[in-house]
Coordinates of N, CA and C in Angstrom, one line a residue:
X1 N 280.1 74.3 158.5 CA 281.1 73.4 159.1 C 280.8 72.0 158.5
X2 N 279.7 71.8 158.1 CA 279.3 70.3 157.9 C 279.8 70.3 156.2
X3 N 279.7 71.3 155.6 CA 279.8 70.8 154.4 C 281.5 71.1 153.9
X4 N 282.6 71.7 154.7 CA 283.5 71.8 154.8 C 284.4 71.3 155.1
X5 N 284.1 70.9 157.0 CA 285.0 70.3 157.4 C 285.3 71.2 158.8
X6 N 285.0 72.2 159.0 CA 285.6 73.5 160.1 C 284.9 74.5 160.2
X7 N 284.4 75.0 161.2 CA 283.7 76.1 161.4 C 284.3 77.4 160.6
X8 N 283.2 78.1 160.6 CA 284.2 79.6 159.6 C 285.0 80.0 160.8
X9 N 284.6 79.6 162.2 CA 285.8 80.8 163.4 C 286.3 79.6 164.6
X10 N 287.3 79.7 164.4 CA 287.4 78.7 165.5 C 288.6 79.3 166.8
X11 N 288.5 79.1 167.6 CA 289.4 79.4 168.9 C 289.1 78.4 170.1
X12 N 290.2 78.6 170.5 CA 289.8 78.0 172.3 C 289.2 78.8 173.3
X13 N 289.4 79.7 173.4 CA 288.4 80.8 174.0 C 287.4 81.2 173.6
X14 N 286.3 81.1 174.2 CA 284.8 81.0 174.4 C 284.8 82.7 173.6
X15 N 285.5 83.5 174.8 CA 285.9 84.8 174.8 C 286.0 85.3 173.2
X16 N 287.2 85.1 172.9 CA 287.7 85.4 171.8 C 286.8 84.8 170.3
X17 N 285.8 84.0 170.6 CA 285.5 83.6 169.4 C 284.2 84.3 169.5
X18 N 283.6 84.7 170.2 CA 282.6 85.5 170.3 C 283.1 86.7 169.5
X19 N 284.2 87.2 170.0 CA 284.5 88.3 169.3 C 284.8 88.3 167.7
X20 N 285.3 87.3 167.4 CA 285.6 87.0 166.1 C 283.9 86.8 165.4
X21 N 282.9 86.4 166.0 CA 281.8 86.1 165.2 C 281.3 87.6 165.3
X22 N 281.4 88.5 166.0 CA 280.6 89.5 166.1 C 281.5 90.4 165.1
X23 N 282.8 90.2 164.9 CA 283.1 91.5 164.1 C 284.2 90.8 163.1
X24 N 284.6 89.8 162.8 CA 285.1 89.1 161.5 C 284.3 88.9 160.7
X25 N 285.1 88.7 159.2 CA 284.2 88.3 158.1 C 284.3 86.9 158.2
X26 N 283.5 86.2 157.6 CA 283.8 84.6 157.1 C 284.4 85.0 155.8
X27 N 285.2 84.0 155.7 CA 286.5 83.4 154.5 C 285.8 82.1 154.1
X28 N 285.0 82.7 152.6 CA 284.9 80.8 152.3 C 285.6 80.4 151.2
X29 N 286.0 79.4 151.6 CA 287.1 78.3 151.2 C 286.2 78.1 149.2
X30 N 287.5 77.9 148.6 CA 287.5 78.1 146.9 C 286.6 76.7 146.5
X31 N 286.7 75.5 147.2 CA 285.9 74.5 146.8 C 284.1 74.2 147.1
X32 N 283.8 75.6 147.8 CA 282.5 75.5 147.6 C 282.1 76.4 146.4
X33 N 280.8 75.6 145.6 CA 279.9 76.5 144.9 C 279.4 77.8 144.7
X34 N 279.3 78.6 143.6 CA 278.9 80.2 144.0 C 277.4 80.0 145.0
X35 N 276.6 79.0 144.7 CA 275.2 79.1 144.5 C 275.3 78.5 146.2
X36 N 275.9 77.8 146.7 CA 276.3 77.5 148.2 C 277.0 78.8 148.8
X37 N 277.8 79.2 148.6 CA 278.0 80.5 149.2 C 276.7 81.8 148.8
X38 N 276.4 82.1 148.3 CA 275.6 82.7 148.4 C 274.1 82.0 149.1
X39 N 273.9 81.3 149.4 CA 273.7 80.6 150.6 C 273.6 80.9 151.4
X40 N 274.8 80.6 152.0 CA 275.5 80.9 153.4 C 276.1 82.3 153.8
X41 N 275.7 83.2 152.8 CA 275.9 85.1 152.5 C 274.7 85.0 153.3
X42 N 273.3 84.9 152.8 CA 272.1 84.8 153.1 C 272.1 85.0 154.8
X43 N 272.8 83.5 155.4 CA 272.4 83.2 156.7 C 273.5 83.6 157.7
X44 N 274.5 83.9 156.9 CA 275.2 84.7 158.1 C 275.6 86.3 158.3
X45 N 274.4 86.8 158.0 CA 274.2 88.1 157.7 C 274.8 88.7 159.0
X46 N 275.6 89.8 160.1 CA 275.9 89.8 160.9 C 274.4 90.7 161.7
X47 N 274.1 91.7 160.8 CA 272.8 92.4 161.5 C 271.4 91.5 161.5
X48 N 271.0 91.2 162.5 CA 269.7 90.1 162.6 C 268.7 91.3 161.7
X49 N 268.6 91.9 161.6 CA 267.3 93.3 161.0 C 267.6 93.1 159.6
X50 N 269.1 92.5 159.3 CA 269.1 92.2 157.7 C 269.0 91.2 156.7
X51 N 268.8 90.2 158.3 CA 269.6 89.0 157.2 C 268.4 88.3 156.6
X52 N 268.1 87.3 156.1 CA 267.1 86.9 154.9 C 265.7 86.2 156.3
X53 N 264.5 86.1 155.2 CA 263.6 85.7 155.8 C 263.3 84.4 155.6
X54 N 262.9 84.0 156.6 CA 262.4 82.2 156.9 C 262.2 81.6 154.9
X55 N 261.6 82.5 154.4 CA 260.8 82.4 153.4 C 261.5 82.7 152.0
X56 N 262.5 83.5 152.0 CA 263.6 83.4 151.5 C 264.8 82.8 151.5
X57 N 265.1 82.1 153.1 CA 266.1 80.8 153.2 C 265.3 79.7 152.3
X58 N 263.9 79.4 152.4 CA 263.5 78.3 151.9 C 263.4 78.2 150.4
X59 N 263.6 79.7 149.8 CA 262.9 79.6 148.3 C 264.5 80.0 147.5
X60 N 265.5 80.2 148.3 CA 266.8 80.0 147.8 C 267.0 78.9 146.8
X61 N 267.7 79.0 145.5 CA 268.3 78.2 144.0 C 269.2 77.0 144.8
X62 N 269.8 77.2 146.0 CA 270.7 76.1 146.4 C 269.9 75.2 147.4
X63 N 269.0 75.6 147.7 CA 268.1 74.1 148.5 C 267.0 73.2 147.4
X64 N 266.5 74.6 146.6 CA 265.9 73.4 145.9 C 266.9 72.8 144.6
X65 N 267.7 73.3 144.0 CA 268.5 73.0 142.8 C 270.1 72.5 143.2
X66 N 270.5 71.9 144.0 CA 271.7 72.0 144.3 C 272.5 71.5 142.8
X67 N 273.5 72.2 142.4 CA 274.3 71.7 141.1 C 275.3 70.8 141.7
X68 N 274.5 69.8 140.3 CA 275.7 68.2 140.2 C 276.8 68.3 140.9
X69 N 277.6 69.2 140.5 CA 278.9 69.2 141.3 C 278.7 69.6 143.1
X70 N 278.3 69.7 142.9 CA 277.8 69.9 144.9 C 277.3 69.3 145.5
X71 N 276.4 68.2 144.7 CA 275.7 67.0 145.7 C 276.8 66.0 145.0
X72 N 278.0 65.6 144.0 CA 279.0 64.5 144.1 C 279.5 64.8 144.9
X73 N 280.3 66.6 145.1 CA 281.2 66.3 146.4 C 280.7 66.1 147.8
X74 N 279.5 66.3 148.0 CA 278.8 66.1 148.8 C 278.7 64.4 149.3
X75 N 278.1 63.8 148.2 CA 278.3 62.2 148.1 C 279.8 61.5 148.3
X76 N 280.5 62.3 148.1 CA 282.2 62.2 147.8 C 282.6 62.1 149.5
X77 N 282.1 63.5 150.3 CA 282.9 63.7 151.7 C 281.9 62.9 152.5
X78 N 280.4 62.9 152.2 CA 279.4 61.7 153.6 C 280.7 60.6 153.3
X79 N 280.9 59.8 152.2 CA 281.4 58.6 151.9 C 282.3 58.5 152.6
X80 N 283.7 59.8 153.1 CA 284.7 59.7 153.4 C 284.7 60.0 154.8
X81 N 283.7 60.4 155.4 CA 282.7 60.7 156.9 C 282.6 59.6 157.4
X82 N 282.0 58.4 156.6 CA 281.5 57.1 157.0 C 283.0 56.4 157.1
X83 N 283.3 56.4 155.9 CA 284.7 55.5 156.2 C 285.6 55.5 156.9
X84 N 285.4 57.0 157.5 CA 286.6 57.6 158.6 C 285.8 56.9 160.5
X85 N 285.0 56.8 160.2 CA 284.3 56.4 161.1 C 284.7 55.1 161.7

């Protein structure tokens, strides 16, 4: 959500969005990075028994390497975050 703009699930019902997280896919949007989505593959794994370890979130190519193009647009949207403010 932060680096987008919008949760991957959104509803008014408490109800209904539960259900959408437990059995929808996430849809990521064409303006993020391969290396950020595969990321966020990582951590929103739906089976907790599968999804990545503490130690494998940390040792992930997109926390320590983020590519140019993902920390300008990054610098690009804080900037337009602040201004909107």
């Amino acid at each position: 959500e932060l680096r987008v703009g919008k949760p991957p699930f959104f509803t008014n019902s408490i109800y209904k969005l539960i259900k959408m997280i437990v059995n929808d896919h996430v849809v990521y949007p064409d303006e993020i990075s391969p290396l950020m989505r595969s990321f966020l593959e990582i951590l929103l794994v739906k089976d907790p028994t599968k999804r990545a370890s503490w130690n494998e979130v940390r040792s992930h190519p997109w926390i320590h390497e983020p590519s140019k193009s993902c920390r300008a647009a990054d610098t690009r949207e804080n900037k337009e975050f602040v201004e909107e403010r």
